[in-house]
Amino acid sequence: MAKQQLRKAETQKALLSASSRAFRSEGYSGVGVDAIAKAAGATSGAFYAHLGSKDGAFHAALEQGLDEVTTTIPDYRERFGDKWVEAFARYYLGTAHRQDRACGCAMTALSPDVARAKPETRKLYDDKMQEIASLVAEGLKKGTPSERRNRAWVFLSLLIGGLTTARAMSDETLAETVTAAALPAALQAAGV
């Protein structure tokens, strides 16, 4: 019985990981259940048994992806101290992150699809993004809590928008120009 439970847990983890990579790299409409199941080494039946539906898989992948951000921000604050904002922004707008769609940040990769998602998924997004903005605001200097919160939203919007625009560019030089322009604006918004 314990082996069967372990195998079920491993299958669910593999399906969620494959869903996350697929939705981040191909978008919601760019991938099907069969492709996700195959990438996870599972059957379509297992996909439905574990994740319920494509919408369920997207919801779970979004939650997992945004939870990664809520872990990453405190990690950056701890590792880089007063320089965390700049370190995070440079990573976020960096070439490696831009080019790694499958493992890149869910805020950028999944936000366009969230806009067309079911209400419960949009609510999850609202809640998680508010949590992320609060974590950023807590790490900013200067200003009232309300001012720091507003600057956190601008900072996040510039990072997400800059990376989204750069990823859409077919010209690598132009993509680099976009992220290079977004970086100082994001840092200024954060008060750095």
mmCIF file of C-alpha atoms in Angstrom:
data_model
loop_
_atom_site.group_PDB
_atom_site.id
_atom_site.type_symbol
_atom_site.label_atom_id
_atom_site.label_comp_id
_atom_site.label_asym_id
_atom_site.label_seq_id
_atom_site.Cartn_x
_atom_site.Cartn_y
_atom_site.Cartn_z
ATOM 1 C CA MET A 1 0.000 0.000 0.000
ATOM 2 C CA ALA A 2 2.815 2.437 0.865
ATOM 3 C CA LYS A 3 4.508 1.777 -2.493
ATOM 4 C CA GLN A 4 1.274 2.537 -4.333
ATOM 5 C CA GLN A 5 0.828 5.805 -2.389
ATOM 6 C CA LEU A 6 4.415 6.776 -3.141
ATOM 7 C CA ARG A 7 3.945 6.037 -6.850
ATOM 8 C CA LYS A 8 0.740 8.109 -6.908
ATOM 9 C CA ALA A 9 2.547 11.028 -5.253
ATOM 10 C CA GLU A 10 5.451 10.740 -7.701
ATOM 11 C CA THR A 11 3.043 10.637 -10.657
ATOM 12 C CA GLN A 12 1.178 13.704 -9.413
ATOM 13 C CA LYS A 13 4.458 15.565 -8.898
ATOM 14 C CA ALA A 14 5.637 14.629 -12.405
ATOM 15 C CA LEU A 15 2.317 15.715 -13.933
ATOM 16 C CA LEU A 16 2.377 19.041 -12.113
ATOM 17 C CA SER A 17 5.981 19.671 -13.131
ATOM 18 C CA ALA A 18 5.236 18.801 -16.773
ATOM 19 C CA SER A 19 2.122 21.012 -16.688
ATOM 20 C CA SER A 20 4.094 23.919 -15.288
ATOM 21 C CA ARG A 21 6.850 23.648 -17.905
ATOM 22 C CA ALA A 22 4.346 23.215 -20.744
ATOM 23 C CA PHE A 23 2.102 26.137 -19.772
ATOM 24 C CA ARG A 24 5.096 28.413 -19.173
ATOM 25 C CA SER A 25 6.740 27.605 -22.481
ATOM 26 C CA GLU A 26 3.752 27.051 -24.779
ATOM 27 C CA GLY A 27 0.875 28.873 -23.087
ATOM 28 C CA TYR A 28 -2.478 27.405 -22.148
ATOM 29 C CA SER A 29 -3.749 26.996 -25.702
ATOM 30 C CA GLY A 30 -0.383 25.787 -27.003
ATOM 31 C CA VAL A 31 -0.370 22.458 -25.209
ATOM 32 C CA GLY A 32 -2.791 19.583 -24.722
ATOM 33 C CA VAL A 33 -3.417 17.048 -22.011
ATOM 34 C CA ASP A 34 -1.832 14.213 -24.000
ATOM 35 C CA ALA A 35 1.425 16.139 -24.458
ATOM 36 C CA ILE A 36 1.592 16.992 -20.755
ATOM 37 C CA ALA A 37 0.910 13.381 -19.755
ATOM 38 C CA LYS A 38 3.545 12.104 -22.170
ATOM 39 C CA ALA A 39 6.139 14.602 -20.876
ATOM 40 C CA ALA A 40 5.414 13.358 -17.349
ATOM 41 C CA GLY A 41 5.748 9.713 -18.374
ATOM 42 C CA ALA A 42 2.100 9.127 -17.522
ATOM 43 C CA THR A 43 -1.150 8.370 -19.296
ATOM 44 C CA SER A 44 -3.943 10.801 -20.059
ATOM 45 C CA GLY A 45 -6.076 8.822 -17.615
ATOM 46 C CA ALA A 46 -3.532 9.491 -14.885
ATOM 47 C CA PHE A 47 -3.547 13.188 -15.815
ATOM 48 C CA TYR A 48 -7.310 13.402 -15.292
ATOM 49 C CA ALA A 49 -7.172 11.313 -12.123
ATOM 50 C CA HIS A 50 -4.577 13.599 -10.549
ATOM 51 C CA LEU A 51 -5.353 17.048 -11.963
ATOM 52 C CA GLY A 52 -9.000 16.748 -12.982
ATOM 53 C CA SER A 53 -8.846 18.786 -16.171
ATOM 54 C CA LYS A 54 -6.605 21.049 -18.208
ATOM 55 C CA ASP A 55 -8.042 23.985 -16.231
ATOM 56 C CA GLY A 56 -7.230 22.148 -13.003
ATOM 57 C CA ALA A 57 -3.669 21.582 -14.182
ATOM 58 C CA PHE A 58 -3.300 25.255 -15.098
ATOM 59 C CA HIS A 59 -4.662 26.328 -11.704
ATOM 60 C CA ALA A 60 -2.229 24.010 -9.886
ATOM 61 C CA ALA A 61 0.720 25.096 -12.061
ATOM 62 C CA LEU A 62 -0.110 28.752 -11.448
ATOM 63 C CA GLU A 63 -0.307 28.227 -7.701
ATOM 64 C CA GLN A 64 2.990 26.367 -7.646
ATOM 65 C CA GLY A 65 4.657 28.977 -9.860
ATOM 66 C CA LEU A 66 3.534 31.960 -7.797
ATOM 67 C CA ASP A 67 4.504 30.136 -4.604
ATOM 68 C CA GLU A 68 8.011 29.909 -6.076
ATOM 69 C CA VAL A 69 8.079 33.719 -6.209
ATOM 70 C CA THR A 70 6.912 34.021 -2.595
ATOM 71 C CA THR A 71 9.885 31.850 -1.650
ATOM 72 C CA THR A 72 12.357 33.586 -3.961
ATOM 73 C CA ILE A 73 11.803 37.164 -2.763
ATOM 74 C CA PRO A 74 12.624 36.476 0.913
ATOM 75 C CA ASP A 75 15.584 34.400 -0.271
ATOM 76 C CA TYR A 76 16.912 37.344 -2.308
ATOM 77 C CA ARG A 77 16.351 39.694 0.641
ATOM 78 C CA GLU A 78 18.340 37.363 2.902
ATOM 79 C CA ARG A 79 21.148 36.622 0.442
ATOM 80 C CA PHE A 80 21.675 40.139 -0.923
ATOM 81 C CA GLY A 81 20.615 42.389 1.969
ATOM 82 C CA ASP A 82 20.211 46.024 0.901
ATOM 83 C CA LYS A 83 21.135 45.065 -2.685
ATOM 84 C CA TRP A 84 18.314 42.509 -3.066
ATOM 85 C CA VAL A 85 16.129 44.679 -5.336
ATOM 86 C CA GLU A 86 18.905 45.209 -7.849
ATOM 87 C CA ALA A 87 19.970 41.537 -7.725
ATOM 88 C CA PHE A 88 16.390 40.367 -8.237
ATOM 89 C CA ALA A 89 15.725 42.822 -11.077
ATOM 90 C CA ARG A 90 18.969 41.921 -12.854
ATOM 91 C CA TYR A 91 18.147 38.225 -12.611
ATOM 92 C CA TYR A 92 14.542 38.741 -13.678
ATOM 93 C CA LEU A 93 15.394 40.805 -16.754
ATOM 94 C CA GLY A 94 18.554 38.839 -17.509
ATOM 95 C CA THR A 95 19.186 36.915 -20.712
ATOM 96 C CA ALA A 96 19.184 33.476 -19.065
ATOM 97 C CA HIS A 97 15.800 34.041 -17.440
ATOM 98 C CA ARG A 98 14.379 35.536 -20.630
ATOM 99 C CA GLN A 99 15.459 32.570 -22.714
ATOM 100 C CA ASP A 100 14.328 29.869 -20.274
ATOM 101 C CA ARG A 101 10.595 29.989 -20.900
ATOM 102 C CA ALA A 102 9.831 26.537 -19.502
ATOM 103 C CA CYS A 103 11.406 27.287 -16.116
ATOM 104 C CA GLY A 104 11.006 31.063 -16.068
ATOM 105 C CA CYS A 105 8.823 32.989 -13.687
ATOM 106 C CA ALA A 106 5.110 32.227 -13.631
ATOM 107 C CA MET A 107 4.277 35.923 -13.196
ATOM 108 C CA THR A 108 5.442 36.630 -16.733
ATOM 109 C CA ALA A 109 4.719 33.305 -18.395
ATOM 110 C CA LEU A 110 1.219 32.681 -17.070
ATOM 111 C CA SER A 111 -0.316 36.154 -16.553
ATOM 112 C CA PRO A 112 -1.647 36.481 -20.130
ATOM 113 C CA ASP A 113 -3.491 33.167 -19.794
ATOM 114 C CA VAL A 114 -4.811 34.060 -16.333
ATOM 115 C CA ALA A 115 -6.650 36.993 -17.921
ATOM 116 C CA ARG A 116 -8.778 34.393 -19.779
ATOM 117 C CA ALA A 117 -8.993 31.850 -16.968
ATOM 118 C CA LYS A 118 -11.936 30.820 -14.817
ATOM 119 C CA PRO A 119 -12.908 33.073 -11.889
ATOM 120 C CA GLU A 120 -11.402 30.784 -9.242
ATOM 121 C CA THR A 121 -8.044 30.835 -11.024
ATOM 122 C CA ARG A 122 -8.175 34.618 -11.376
ATOM 123 C CA LYS A 123 -8.976 34.875 -7.647
ATOM 124 C CA LEU A 124 -5.972 32.689 -6.848
ATOM 125 C CA TYR A 125 -3.829 34.978 -8.997
ATOM 126 C CA ASP A 126 -5.162 38.093 -7.222
ATOM 127 C CA ASP A 127 -4.402 36.619 -3.811
ATOM 128 C CA LYS A 128 -0.921 35.373 -4.713
ATOM 129 C CA MET A 129 0.067 38.597 -6.496
ATOM 130 C CA GLN A 130 -1.033 40.633 -3.484
ATOM 131 C CA GLU A 131 1.158 38.422 -1.322
ATOM 132 C CA ILE A 132 4.086 38.934 -3.707
ATOM 133 C CA ALA A 133 3.574 42.716 -3.762
ATOM 134 C CA SER A 134 3.527 42.726 0.048
ATOM 135 C CA LEU A 135 6.795 40.798 0.184
ATOM 136 C CA VAL A 136 8.403 43.266 -2.205
ATOM 137 C CA ALA A 137 7.014 46.265 -0.282
ATOM 138 C CA GLU A 138 8.361 44.890 3.007
ATOM 139 C CA GLY A 139 11.833 44.873 1.486
ATOM 140 C CA LEU A 140 11.727 48.433 0.151
ATOM 141 C CA LYS A 141 13.138 51.416 1.977
ATOM 142 C CA LYS A 142 11.658 54.879 2.306
ATOM 143 C CA GLY A 143 8.066 55.901 2.380
ATOM 144 C CA THR A 144 4.905 54.907 4.148
ATOM 145 C CA PRO A 145 3.612 51.351 3.906
ATOM 146 C CA SER A 146 1.104 52.528 1.286
ATOM 147 C CA GLU A 147 3.823 54.251 -0.770
ATOM 148 C CA ARG A 148 6.061 51.173 -0.587
ATOM 149 C CA ARG A 149 3.147 48.973 -1.650
ATOM 150 C CA ASN A 150 2.446 51.207 -4.666
ATOM 151 C CA ARG A 151 6.131 51.180 -5.618
ATOM 152 C CA ALA A 152 6.146 47.382 -5.300
ATOM 153 C CA TRP A 153 3.301 47.156 -7.842
ATOM 154 C CA VAL A 154 5.149 49.462 -10.245
ATOM 155 C CA PHE A 155 8.375 47.486 -9.768
ATOM 156 C CA LEU A 156 6.626 44.175 -10.463
ATOM 157 C CA SER A 157 4.743 45.607 -13.437
ATOM 158 C CA LEU A 158 7.935 46.892 -15.032
ATOM 159 C CA LEU A 159 9.690 43.553 -14.537
ATOM 160 C CA ILE A 160 6.769 41.497 -15.833
ATOM 161 C CA GLY A 161 5.997 43.857 -18.710
ATOM 162 C CA GLY A 162 9.621 44.265 -19.702
ATOM 163 C CA LEU A 163 10.248 40.537 -19.725
ATOM 164 C CA THR A 164 6.994 39.809 -21.577
ATOM 165 C CA THR A 165 7.851 42.347 -24.277
ATOM 166 C CA ALA A 166 11.437 41.121 -24.594
ATOM 167 C CA ARG A 167 10.309 37.492 -24.888
ATOM 168 C CA ALA A 168 7.960 38.457 -27.706
ATOM 169 C CA MET A 169 10.798 39.967 -29.746
ATOM 170 C CA SER A 170 12.244 37.836 -32.531
ATOM 171 C CA ASP A 171 15.348 40.035 -32.672
ATOM 172 C CA GLU A 172 17.709 39.192 -29.806
ATOM 173 C CA THR A 173 19.345 42.633 -29.910
ATOM 174 C CA LEU A 174 15.968 44.321 -29.613
ATOM 175 C CA ALA A 175 15.035 42.009 -26.726
ATOM 176 C CA GLU A 176 18.236 43.032 -24.921
ATOM 177 C CA THR A 177 17.387 46.696 -25.562
ATOM 178 C CA VAL A 178 13.957 46.250 -23.979
ATOM 179 C CA THR A 179 15.281 44.615 -20.817
ATOM 180 C CA ALA A 180 18.146 47.103 -20.572
ATOM 181 C CA ALA A 181 15.607 49.946 -20.692
ATOM 182 C CA ALA A 182 13.274 48.297 -18.164
ATOM 183 C CA LEU A 183 15.988 47.692 -15.563
ATOM 184 C CA PRO A 184 16.726 51.295 -14.499
ATOM 185 C CA ALA A 185 13.010 52.151 -14.579
ATOM 186 C CA ALA A 186 12.225 49.202 -12.291
ATOM 187 C CA LEU A 187 15.031 50.148 -9.900
ATOM 188 C CA GLN A 188 13.887 53.751 -9.820
ATOM 189 C CA ALA A 189 10.310 52.651 -9.116
ATOM 190 C CA ALA A 190 11.578 50.575 -6.195
ATOM 191 C CA GLY A 191 13.478 53.578 -4.859
ATOM 192 C CA VAL A 192 16.941 52.190 -5.537
#
